[in-house]
Amino acid sequence: MMPTGPYGTWPSPIDARLAAAHDGLPEYLGMVGDEVWWTAPRPAEGGRRALVRRTADGAEVSVLPAPWNVRSRVVEYGGQPWAGTARDGDAGPLVVFCHFPDQRLYAYEPDGGAPPRPLTPVSGTGGGLRWADPVLHPDGTEVWCVLEEYTGEGPGDVRRVIAAVPLDGSAADDRTAIRELTDDRHRFVTGPRLSPDGRTAAWIAWDHPLMPWDGTLAMTGEVVDGGPFASVTPVAGAVDESVCQVDWAPDGSLLYVSDRGGWWELYRRSPGATTATALCAGREEEFGGPLWKVGLRWFRPLDSGLVAVVHGRGTTALGILDPETGELVDAVGPWTEWAPTLAVHGSRVLGVAAGPRSGYEVVELDTGTGRARVVGAAHADPVDPAYYPEPRQRTFTGPGGREIHAHVHPPHHPDTTAPDGELPPYVVWAHGGPTGRAPLVLDLEIAYFTSRGIGVAEVNYGGSTGYGRAYRERLREQWGVVDVEDCAAVAEALAAEGTADPARLAIRGGSAGGWTAAASLARTDVYACAAISYPVLDLVRWGTAGETHDFESHYLESLVGPLAEVPGRYEERSPLHHVDRIDAPFLLLQGLDDLICPPAQSERFLARMAGRGVPHAYIAFEGEEHGFRRAETLVRALEAELALYAWTFGIARPDVPPLEMGK
């Protein structure tokens, strides 16, 4: 007979250290000759990003030892931080990368004996010089990339251009050796993509107050020897049309992804043409996504003329598209999510994928045979997979009959069950962004809870990506309303159908999800407690008042409305201004080096909560930024969250340190 135990008390081999060790995913795939390279998380090494190469014998080798950290800070969220090339003869590969601590570009020959050598100078002004989305020029003399240059001490004192950096190191101490290829007429740009004949560059640009999922421009310019791009002109995009990627086909056609038809679709503009053709017209699914990081790739042209695409609705697949016929054939495998990072080499397509039973791994598709196989960062079950959650894709009904998409992960344990008649506690997870979504993949943080008898519901509330522009724009001027209502609707539906205990519902989220969690406490009485991480709490001071970074400083104009037109809305929505409505316990987690949602937001909120008699705990982490990366932080945060639920729901969990709840 199977042992019984109250929900939340079940024993589990998935502890916080195991979950922390598997946090993060491979990113920024690229081919260097026949080898596939990528960046990999290293939580146990201070949260650095390592650059990894898969050699011909199948070994995975770290290109650079600690403390080298291959990560860009452009727009704070970063972007493609490296580029590499194979060289003739015995010279070995050359890689150019951005080192996180000083944000300089470095050149390195991993098969040689010399250390990395700097290519760019250090600037003492504001945030300095930062680099992302590098492209090694075919002539071998320069690397072209996005330059983010701070001109003052404020977060908005910044300009961005596409620049050429000489590979001979002459710019390491001389800013004037850096050649600017564009002017700074646009606030934001991506790195350049060179046409097959090398005569034309294409890139994406946009300006405040737009975010890249609101409206962008696909730009082209003529490559001029020794000078900036000439004849620069927009070829696609508008203030209400988001182009999220641009590249060139082997025949010189310009390919780009635009949502002008309501979904991010792939378009082709043939050489000499003045209009573009949708290659998958009528398919109500996304072939792109939100450009949170510079250099994301949802498609890659192959030499054969076919195009590898990441596409889907809610979940994603890797497909091979024939642009002539529109035929689209998907790779077969267990993966339900493909990250927006693709690389191609001959007939091979490389991507990063995960599924409900496997974490993110590097997958290779041979387009000749149709066979897909894991070639790097392979998922290996750290525990018996019988402890993994068994998620269900659900669609719920929200206010006004609107659809709400969610992934529901019921409590699951192979050897323990709950007593008859007991309903489980559930935690609603509100994803960050808010322009983003929760993917349907194995997450050991979710398994940490479900294997102990606590259910998780990931809600892709209105405003989430993956379901078309109309679904995304449900949140326009409704942040703090639609997201809160949709999360509450899912929680209440789970309780009403007998899936969840209505007295033991919680909500958690980080960043924009932290906002939704805090706003939910202030606007509803659905939840018994909340776990809030690095949140926005005060709209009045966040954004254009200078309490966040430049990239999102005007984001609230679409999420809430222009401050000059609706000033009262900023205070009315902010949890900081409605602490009198909050009577449920909460845990607040904050990185002290966070420039996106700075500690000042949390500190002011706590000051207003002080003395109100509401139990709460605050844990601040030195050296952590926006999103936690260090193993010890991840462990402490996860155990504290479980301790919150144990304290609130009356669950015995002697295996985690108890929280010190103040009032």
XYZ file of C-alpha atoms in Angstrom:
663
model
C 0.000 0.000 0.000
C 1.358 3.420 -0.969
C 2.363 5.612 1.999
C 0.239 8.681 2.648
C 1.264 12.129 3.822
C -0.297 15.572 3.807
C 0.332 17.654 0.722
C 3.520 19.651 1.073
C 5.191 17.185 3.457
C 6.254 14.562 0.934
C 9.933 13.569 0.882
C 11.796 14.419 -2.314
C 15.279 13.819 -3.724
C 15.001 17.132 -5.615
C 16.540 19.533 -3.145
C 17.368 23.208 -3.655
C 21.019 22.512 -4.461
C 20.028 20.136 -7.231
C 17.597 22.677 -8.683
C 20.232 25.428 -8.476
C 22.832 23.284 -10.218
C 20.501 22.940 -13.211
C 19.446 26.583 -13.400
C 19.908 28.350 -16.735
C 20.274 27.091 -20.277
C 22.762 27.045 -23.155
C 22.577 30.231 -25.222
C 24.035 31.929 -28.290
C 24.884 28.971 -30.490
C 27.366 29.460 -33.281
C 29.450 27.410 -35.675
C 33.243 27.742 -35.722
C 34.309 25.613 -38.642
C 32.750 22.197 -38.039
C 32.382 22.780 -34.304
C 29.330 24.048 -32.458
C 29.995 26.574 -29.670
C 27.656 28.089 -27.089
C 27.576 29.891 -23.752
C 26.671 27.862 -20.685
C 25.579 28.799 -17.147
C 27.918 28.125 -14.252
C 25.925 28.749 -11.023
C 28.653 27.150 -8.899
C 31.280 29.505 -10.358
C 29.737 32.755 -9.208
C 27.052 32.614 -11.899
C 29.459 33.289 -14.782
C 28.717 32.313 -18.386
C 31.281 29.983 -19.874
C 32.019 29.643 -23.584
C 31.919 25.958 -24.557
C 33.021 24.192 -27.730
C 32.168 20.685 -28.893
C 35.282 19.247 -30.480
C 35.465 16.716 -33.296
C 35.641 13.814 -30.845
C 32.429 14.925 -29.134
C 34.068 16.376 -26.029
C 32.650 19.558 -24.504
C 35.494 21.880 -23.565
C 35.361 25.231 -21.785
C 37.134 27.708 -24.062
C 38.066 30.080 -21.252
C 38.747 29.300 -17.596
C 37.155 31.110 -14.684
C 36.811 33.969 -14.037
C 36.316 34.826 -17.742
C 32.616 35.589 -18.134
C 31.252 35.716 -21.689
C 28.256 37.996 -21.282
C 27.194 41.404 -22.593
C 25.456 44.190 -20.672
C 24.031 46.040 -23.669
C 20.520 47.227 -22.665
C 21.329 45.419 -19.371
C 19.726 42.208 -20.665
C 22.668 41.688 -22.996
C 22.755 39.810 -26.255
C 25.006 37.740 -28.483
C 28.384 38.117 -26.693
C 30.788 36.323 -29.021
C 31.732 35.523 -32.610
C 34.247 33.011 -33.870
C 35.835 31.759 -37.058
C 38.001 28.846 -38.149
C 41.216 29.833 -39.899
C 43.207 28.095 -42.571
C 46.062 25.763 -41.788
C 47.200 25.173 -38.226
C 46.228 28.632 -36.950
C 43.193 27.302 -35.101
C 40.017 29.252 -34.327
C 39.782 32.927 -33.453
C 37.056 34.123 -31.091
C 36.029 37.655 -30.162
C 34.018 37.950 -26.956
C 32.682 40.413 -24.411
C 33.947 39.959 -20.841
C 31.228 40.817 -18.336
C 33.167 42.626 -15.567
C 34.759 45.301 -17.777
C 32.573 44.909 -20.916
C 35.602 45.112 -23.192
C 35.860 43.098 -26.371
C 38.704 40.579 -26.369
C 40.282 38.460 -29.098
C 41.466 34.982 -28.208
C 43.080 32.040 -29.963
C 42.130 29.061 -27.794
C 44.569 26.685 -29.492
C 47.476 29.064 -28.885
C 49.303 29.885 -25.685
C 48.566 33.600 -25.333
C 45.855 35.003 -23.043
C 42.937 37.010 -24.440
C 43.981 40.431 -25.670
C 41.712 43.492 -25.380
C 40.357 45.108 -28.527
C 38.449 48.010 -26.975
C 39.219 50.604 -24.302
C 37.678 51.123 -20.895
C 35.586 54.264 -20.495
C 35.137 55.927 -17.146
C 31.932 57.682 -18.171
C 28.699 56.283 -16.754
C 28.240 52.672 -17.797
C 31.241 52.860 -20.118
C 31.511 51.143 -23.503
C 29.508 47.958 -24.063
C 29.335 45.587 -27.011
C 26.920 42.977 -28.391
C 25.996 40.993 -31.498
C 29.488 40.863 -33.063
C 30.086 39.814 -36.681
C 33.599 39.070 -37.893
C 34.118 40.812 -41.216
C 35.062 38.382 -44.012
C 38.310 40.244 -44.756
C 39.599 39.382 -41.283
C 40.476 42.927 -40.219
C 37.478 44.044 -38.152
C 34.592 42.914 -36.001
C 31.299 44.783 -36.515
C 28.870 45.011 -33.630
C 26.547 47.132 -31.528
C 28.322 49.781 -29.482
C 26.473 51.116 -26.448
C 28.302 54.207 -25.195
C 27.463 56.115 -22.047
C 27.864 59.859 -22.356
C 27.025 60.757 -18.740
C 26.237 59.272 -15.354
C 22.471 58.855 -15.796
C 20.819 55.676 -17.145
C 19.502 57.650 -20.124
C 22.828 59.260 -21.011
C 23.583 56.724 -23.703
C 23.917 56.352 -27.463
C 23.961 53.218 -29.603
C 25.477 52.705 -33.037
C 26.868 49.933 -35.180
C 30.651 50.152 -35.028
C 33.700 48.456 -36.553
C 36.509 47.493 -34.180
C 39.951 46.638 -35.640
C 41.236 43.178 -34.762
C 44.830 44.388 -34.528
C 44.204 45.823 -31.051
C 44.801 49.430 -32.072
C 41.552 50.523 -30.397
C 42.406 48.962 -27.021
C 43.641 52.328 -25.750
C 42.320 54.633 -28.472
C 38.583 55.249 -28.852
C 39.189 57.071 -32.150
C 40.314 53.842 -33.828
C 36.736 52.567 -33.595
C 34.882 53.282 -36.826
C 31.157 54.088 -36.523
C 29.066 52.631 -39.328
C 25.752 54.280 -38.416
C 24.825 57.533 -36.766
C 22.835 57.593 -33.536
C 19.545 58.753 -35.002
C 17.909 55.639 -33.527
C 17.954 54.900 -29.818
C 18.384 51.158 -30.307
C 20.005 49.012 -32.982
C 20.920 45.374 -33.511
C 24.113 44.095 -35.050
C 24.538 44.105 -38.841
C 23.844 41.220 -41.193
C 25.943 41.301 -44.368
C 24.483 40.336 -47.735
C 26.151 37.423 -49.545
C 28.043 39.804 -51.842
C 29.160 41.926 -48.877
C 27.763 45.112 -50.414
C 24.726 45.680 -48.169
C 24.115 45.504 -44.445
C 20.757 45.012 -42.731
C 19.821 45.642 -39.123
C 16.885 46.569 -36.877
C 16.311 49.956 -35.193
C 13.684 51.495 -32.928
C 13.132 54.443 -30.629
C 11.481 55.475 -27.392
C 8.700 55.206 -26.378
C 8.367 52.017 -28.426
C 9.547 48.641 -27.216
C 10.820 46.254 -29.909
C 7.579 44.247 -29.814
C 5.604 47.459 -30.433
C 7.311 48.837 -33.524
C 10.717 48.560 -35.176
C 12.312 49.266 -38.543
C 14.332 46.916 -40.720
C 17.116 49.077 -42.132
C 19.557 48.536 -45.000
C 22.675 50.443 -45.931
C 25.371 50.263 -48.562
C 28.765 49.093 -47.301
C 31.403 51.729 -48.073
C 35.140 51.092 -47.711
C 36.467 53.039 -44.763
C 33.240 54.934 -44.116
C 29.778 54.649 -42.603
C 26.933 52.905 -44.365
C 25.511 54.909 -47.262
C 21.983 55.167 -48.663
C 20.521 54.062 -45.340
C 16.803 53.410 -45.650
C 14.015 51.534 -43.850
C 12.637 48.626 -45.859
C 10.068 47.215 -43.415
C 8.448 47.973 -40.094
C 6.454 50.818 -38.583
C 5.390 52.242 -35.248
C 2.748 49.513 -35.062
C 4.724 46.736 -36.761
C 7.417 44.737 -35.004
C 10.287 43.310 -37.051
C 12.277 41.088 -34.686
C 14.906 39.549 -36.984
C 16.462 40.240 -40.381
C 18.942 38.200 -42.446
C 19.936 37.348 -45.996
C 19.191 34.272 -48.093
C 21.997 32.843 -50.259
C 20.384 34.316 -53.406
C 20.525 37.842 -51.947
C 16.886 37.971 -50.845
C 16.208 39.830 -47.622
C 14.384 37.700 -45.068
C 12.691 39.190 -42.031
C 10.077 38.402 -39.397
C 7.230 40.916 -38.998
C 3.917 40.886 -37.131
C 2.103 43.257 -39.490
C -0.496 40.532 -40.131
C -1.178 39.969 -36.436
C 1.383 37.176 -35.999
C 5.164 37.218 -36.323
C 5.561 35.758 -39.831
C 8.527 35.237 -42.131
C 8.727 37.498 -45.197
C 11.014 37.499 -48.240
C 11.978 40.480 -50.359
C 13.700 39.252 -53.518
C 16.620 41.159 -55.086
C 15.325 44.184 -56.958
C 11.792 43.835 -55.545
C 10.013 46.675 -53.774
C 7.585 44.501 -51.835
C 7.897 41.408 -49.664
C 5.972 38.138 -49.683
C 4.794 36.250 -46.610
C 6.240 32.745 -46.762
C 3.741 31.133 -44.389
C 0.668 33.282 -44.856
C -2.448 32.250 -42.979
C -0.742 30.214 -40.273
C -1.896 31.583 -36.925
C 1.348 30.941 -35.108
C 4.512 32.839 -34.285
C 7.761 32.677 -36.253
C 9.397 35.210 -33.931
C 9.180 36.684 -30.482
C 10.071 39.591 -28.213
C 13.533 41.021 -28.796
C 14.587 41.219 -25.152
C 18.223 40.517 -26.064
C 20.192 41.794 -29.034
C 20.926 39.098 -31.598
C 18.199 36.510 -30.981
C 17.574 34.244 -33.985
C 14.277 32.560 -34.759
C 15.335 31.612 -38.293
C 18.486 30.782 -40.220
C 18.860 30.446 -44.006
C 20.620 27.317 -45.270
C 22.929 27.139 -48.286
C 20.307 25.010 -50.047
C 17.804 27.869 -50.003
C 15.699 26.245 -47.283
C 15.147 28.135 -44.043
C 15.310 26.720 -40.517
C 12.568 28.300 -38.386
C 11.424 28.246 -34.774
C 7.652 28.519 -34.814
C 4.522 27.651 -32.917
C 1.575 28.755 -30.832
C 2.098 28.447 -27.093
C 4.825 25.864 -27.647
C 7.486 25.922 -30.361
C 9.011 23.520 -32.861
C 12.018 23.541 -35.164
C 10.879 23.406 -38.768
C 12.482 23.434 -42.192
C 10.677 25.761 -44.572
C 10.802 25.617 -48.348
C 10.277 29.288 -49.282
C 9.275 28.368 -52.838
C 6.408 26.044 -51.929
C 5.628 27.097 -48.368
C 6.047 23.486 -47.232
C 7.093 23.282 -43.580
C 8.402 20.053 -42.029
C 9.060 19.881 -38.295
C 11.845 17.999 -36.565
C 10.611 14.922 -34.709
C 11.468 14.619 -31.045
C 10.326 15.152 -27.450
C 10.998 18.901 -27.448
C 8.224 21.442 -26.877
C 10.375 24.569 -26.698
C 13.148 25.794 -28.980
C 15.089 28.815 -27.784
C 15.617 31.717 -30.239
C 19.193 30.715 -31.025
C 19.957 28.773 -34.203
C 23.138 27.957 -36.079
C 23.593 26.267 -39.453
C 26.461 24.503 -41.185
C 25.885 22.887 -44.567
C 22.799 20.726 -44.163
C 22.996 20.784 -40.356
C 20.836 22.961 -38.092
C 21.762 23.418 -34.445
C 19.381 24.659 -31.771
C 18.665 24.629 -28.038
C 15.555 22.713 -27.049
C 13.753 21.281 -24.032
C 10.618 19.327 -23.232
C 8.425 18.409 -20.267
C 10.779 15.533 -19.397
C 14.113 17.105 -20.310
C 16.000 20.322 -19.662
C 17.531 22.488 -22.370
C 20.119 20.741 -24.526
C 21.905 21.360 -27.823
C 20.178 19.503 -30.648
C 21.351 18.907 -34.205
C 18.974 18.336 -37.116
C 20.343 16.784 -40.296
C 18.071 18.198 -42.982
C 19.208 15.531 -45.411
C 18.025 12.603 -43.299
C 15.494 14.383 -41.088
C 17.164 12.911 -38.022
C 17.479 15.023 -34.878
C 19.868 14.135 -32.079
C 21.318 15.681 -28.943
C 24.939 16.733 -29.471
C 25.750 18.908 -26.457
C 24.764 19.921 -22.942
C 22.775 16.680 -22.962
C 20.067 16.308 -20.379
C 20.888 13.601 -17.857
C 18.303 12.764 -15.234
C 19.797 13.809 -11.888
C 17.067 11.867 -10.099
C 14.506 9.257 -11.011
C 12.244 10.991 -13.583
C 9.278 9.511 -11.757
C 9.602 12.587 -9.516
C 9.168 15.013 -12.415
C 5.877 16.889 -12.744
C 3.325 15.847 -15.318
C 2.101 19.171 -16.745
C -1.190 19.753 -18.488
C -1.812 22.508 -21.016
C -5.033 24.231 -20.060
C -7.161 27.073 -21.367
C -9.253 28.892 -18.784
C -11.965 31.504 -19.090
C -11.316 34.957 -17.712
C -13.363 38.136 -17.312
C -15.493 38.899 -20.339
C -15.075 35.331 -21.569
C -11.467 35.849 -22.669
C -9.160 32.849 -22.991
C -6.252 32.416 -20.574
C -3.497 29.933 -21.341
C -1.698 28.080 -18.565
C 0.455 25.070 -17.752
C -0.839 23.220 -14.697
C 1.606 21.002 -12.782
C -0.294 18.942 -10.185
C 1.517 17.526 -7.150
C 3.236 14.329 -8.199
C 5.206 11.670 -6.317
C 5.850 8.051 -7.303
C 5.676 6.670 -3.758
C 3.490 8.981 -1.686
C -0.085 10.131 -1.883
C -2.250 12.468 0.176
C -4.989 11.395 2.574
C -8.424 10.996 1.071
C -10.351 14.238 0.894
C -7.387 16.583 1.201
C -6.905 19.223 -1.504
C -3.402 20.404 -2.372
C -1.948 23.878 -2.033
C -1.174 25.577 -5.349
C 1.194 28.359 -6.328
C 0.412 30.547 -9.328
C 3.592 31.498 -11.192
C 3.462 34.864 -12.966
C 6.210 35.076 -15.578
C 8.458 38.085 -16.074
C 8.514 40.544 -18.927
C 5.575 41.069 -18.815
C 6.001 40.668 -22.597
C 7.126 37.045 -22.404
C 5.694 33.654 -21.565
C 6.225 30.488 -19.552
C 7.541 27.630 -21.734
C 6.334 24.055 -21.357
C 9.617 22.474 -20.229
C 11.116 20.543 -17.348
C 12.035 22.979 -14.589
C 13.524 21.503 -11.438
C 12.296 24.501 -9.454
C 8.762 23.437 -10.327
C 9.642 19.808 -9.571
C 11.024 20.938 -6.204
C 7.489 21.927 -5.223
C 5.351 19.359 -7.043
C 7.411 16.436 -5.719
C 6.699 17.711 -2.188
C 2.966 17.917 -2.812
C 2.539 21.583 -3.830
C 0.948 22.243 -7.221
C 2.147 24.915 -9.637
C 0.117 26.778 -12.280
C 2.155 28.803 -14.780
C -0.157 31.431 -16.249
C 0.441 32.957 -19.669
C -1.824 35.875 -18.859
C -3.059 38.417 -21.385
C -0.002 40.253 -22.645
C 2.032 37.073 -23.066
C 3.770 36.265 -26.312
C 3.207 33.159 -28.384
C -0.479 33.746 -29.127
C -0.447 36.616 -31.618
C -0.351 40.394 -31.366
C -3.962 40.778 -30.238
C -3.368 38.545 -27.200
C -0.135 40.418 -26.501
C -1.880 43.778 -26.616
C -4.530 42.828 -24.072
C -2.100 44.276 -21.559
C -1.848 47.652 -23.295
C -2.513 50.231 -20.570
C -3.828 47.349 -18.432
C -0.728 46.210 -16.548
C -1.749 45.496 -12.985
C -5.289 44.743 -14.138
C -5.388 42.051 -16.841
C -2.383 40.136 -15.516
C -3.804 40.199 -11.986
C -7.292 39.196 -13.160
C -6.034 36.362 -15.350
C -3.849 34.861 -12.623
C -6.718 35.089 -10.155
C -9.122 33.520 -12.657
C -6.858 30.490 -13.044
C -6.391 30.136 -9.282
C -10.109 30.407 -8.613
C -10.964 27.980 -11.412
C -8.571 25.384 -9.987
C -10.212 25.808 -6.602
C -13.746 25.693 -8.007
C -13.133 22.459 -9.898
C -11.662 20.770 -6.820
C -8.073 20.688 -8.066
C -6.677 23.146 -5.489
C -7.426 24.048 -1.890
C -9.031 27.527 -2.012
C -7.570 28.353 1.415
C -4.035 27.463 0.341
C -3.381 29.436 -2.813
C -0.190 31.449 -3.280
C 1.344 33.541 -6.046
C 4.982 34.063 -6.971
C 6.930 35.936 -9.603
C 10.117 37.788 -10.391
C 10.626 41.168 -12.087
C 7.326 41.924 -13.870
C 6.025 38.712 -12.298
C 7.002 40.166 -8.936
C 4.893 43.212 -9.793
C 1.926 40.958 -10.603
C 2.382 39.027 -7.355
C 2.522 42.205 -5.266
C -0.333 43.837 -7.171
C -2.394 40.686 -6.647
C -2.043 41.027 -2.872
C -3.187 44.644 -3.107
C -6.078 44.059 -5.521
C -7.488 40.623 -4.619
C -8.090 38.384 -1.621
C -7.418 35.173 -3.562
C -3.993 34.333 -2.148
C -2.862 33.334 1.308
C 0.707 34.543 0.654
C 3.124 35.662 -2.069
C 6.789 35.178 -2.982
C 7.998 38.353 -4.688
C 11.423 38.651 -6.337
C 13.204 41.802 -7.640
C 9.889 43.512 -8.442
C 8.540 46.784 -9.728
C 6.485 48.221 -6.864
C 6.332 51.967 -7.511
C 5.349 53.032 -11.033
C 5.701 56.714 -10.193
C 9.447 56.443 -9.591
C 10.208 53.587 -11.992
C 10.553 54.377 -15.686
C 10.981 57.944 -16.860
C 11.791 59.157 -13.325
C 15.158 57.459 -13.767
C 14.884 54.495 -11.407
C 15.442 51.902 -14.116
C 17.650 51.466 -17.157
C 17.255 53.174 -20.522
C 15.799 50.203 -22.403
C 12.600 49.999 -20.325
C 12.430 53.632 -19.226
C 9.389 54.287 -21.475
C 7.862 50.805 -21.265
C 5.099 52.052 -18.965
C 3.706 54.316 -21.690
C 2.261 51.219 -23.346
C 1.734 49.128 -20.199
C 0.027 51.831 -18.138
C -0.383 54.898 -20.362
C 1.527 58.155 -20.865
C 2.340 59.609 -17.466
C 1.396 63.150 -18.555
C -2.075 61.966 -19.584
C -2.922 59.494 -16.803
C -0.778 60.440 -13.774
C -3.331 59.120 -11.311
C -3.195 55.679 -12.859
C 0.476 55.307 -11.899
C -0.268 55.746 -8.218
C -3.569 53.870 -8.300
C -1.913 50.732 -9.738
C 1.256 50.726 -7.604
C 1.377 48.301 -4.638
C 3.599 50.830 -2.833
C 0.673 53.237 -2.604
C -1.801 50.607 -1.386
C -0.020 48.796 1.415
C -3.172 49.302 3.490
C -4.884 46.727 1.271
C -2.225 44.055 1.859
C -2.868 41.690 4.745
C -1.361 38.422 3.454
C 2.180 37.316 4.400
C 4.901 37.699 1.795
C 8.543 36.995 1.087
C 10.536 39.673 -0.738
C 13.829 38.752 -2.452
C 16.133 41.395 -3.935
C 19.523 41.612 -5.616
C 21.433 44.589 -4.290
C 23.187 45.259 -7.609
C 19.942 45.299 -9.608
C 19.832 48.262 -12.013
C 16.524 47.249 -13.633
C 14.368 46.914 -10.509
C 16.663 48.537 -7.950
C 16.624 47.856 -4.199
C 15.105 51.287 -3.610
C 11.771 49.942 -4.877
C 11.746 47.152 -2.285
C 13.113 49.342 0.503
C 10.384 51.989 0.126
C 7.729 49.282 0.040
C 9.066 47.682 3.216
C 9.211 51.048 4.957
C 5.512 51.564 4.293
C 4.649 48.020 5.394
C 6.558 48.386 8.673
C 4.357 48.300 11.746
C 1.221 47.204 9.911
C 1.268 43.772 11.536
C 1.532 41.840 8.251
C 4.078 39.009 8.572
C 6.825 39.255 5.973
C 10.468 38.425 5.333
C 13.054 40.292 3.297
C 16.267 38.742 1.992
C 18.746 40.851 0.041
C 21.670 39.344 -1.857
C 25.016 41.063 -2.273
C 26.479 40.794 -5.767
C 23.240 39.686 -7.412
C 21.657 41.668 -10.216
C 18.316 41.301 -11.985
C 17.689 37.569 -11.856
C 19.734 35.382 -9.558
C 22.694 33.438 -10.960
C 24.831 32.230 -8.066
C 24.222 28.755 -6.696
C 24.167 29.866 -3.067
C 21.598 32.562 -3.866
C 19.388 30.187 -5.797
C 19.461 27.691 -2.922
C 18.639 30.288 -0.277
C 15.833 31.787 -2.368
C 14.170 28.456 -3.122
C 14.361 27.202 0.451
C 13.002 30.508 1.732
C 10.061 30.236 -0.640
C 9.249 26.739 0.583
C 9.584 27.980 4.161
C 7.030 30.708 3.399
C 4.498 28.167 2.169
C 5.206 25.867 5.118
C 4.696 28.743 7.572
C 1.526 29.998 5.863
C -0.113 26.648 5.135
C 0.897 24.893 8.355
C 3.146 22.356 6.624
C 5.912 20.639 8.571
C 9.196 21.111 6.649
C 12.104 20.669 9.075
C 14.466 20.232 6.101
C 14.514 23.981 5.269
C 15.573 26.897 7.497
C 12.522 28.663 8.931
C 11.854 32.230 7.900
C 12.139 35.060 10.364
C 8.841 36.790 9.742
C 8.745 40.404 10.821
C 5.768 42.716 11.071
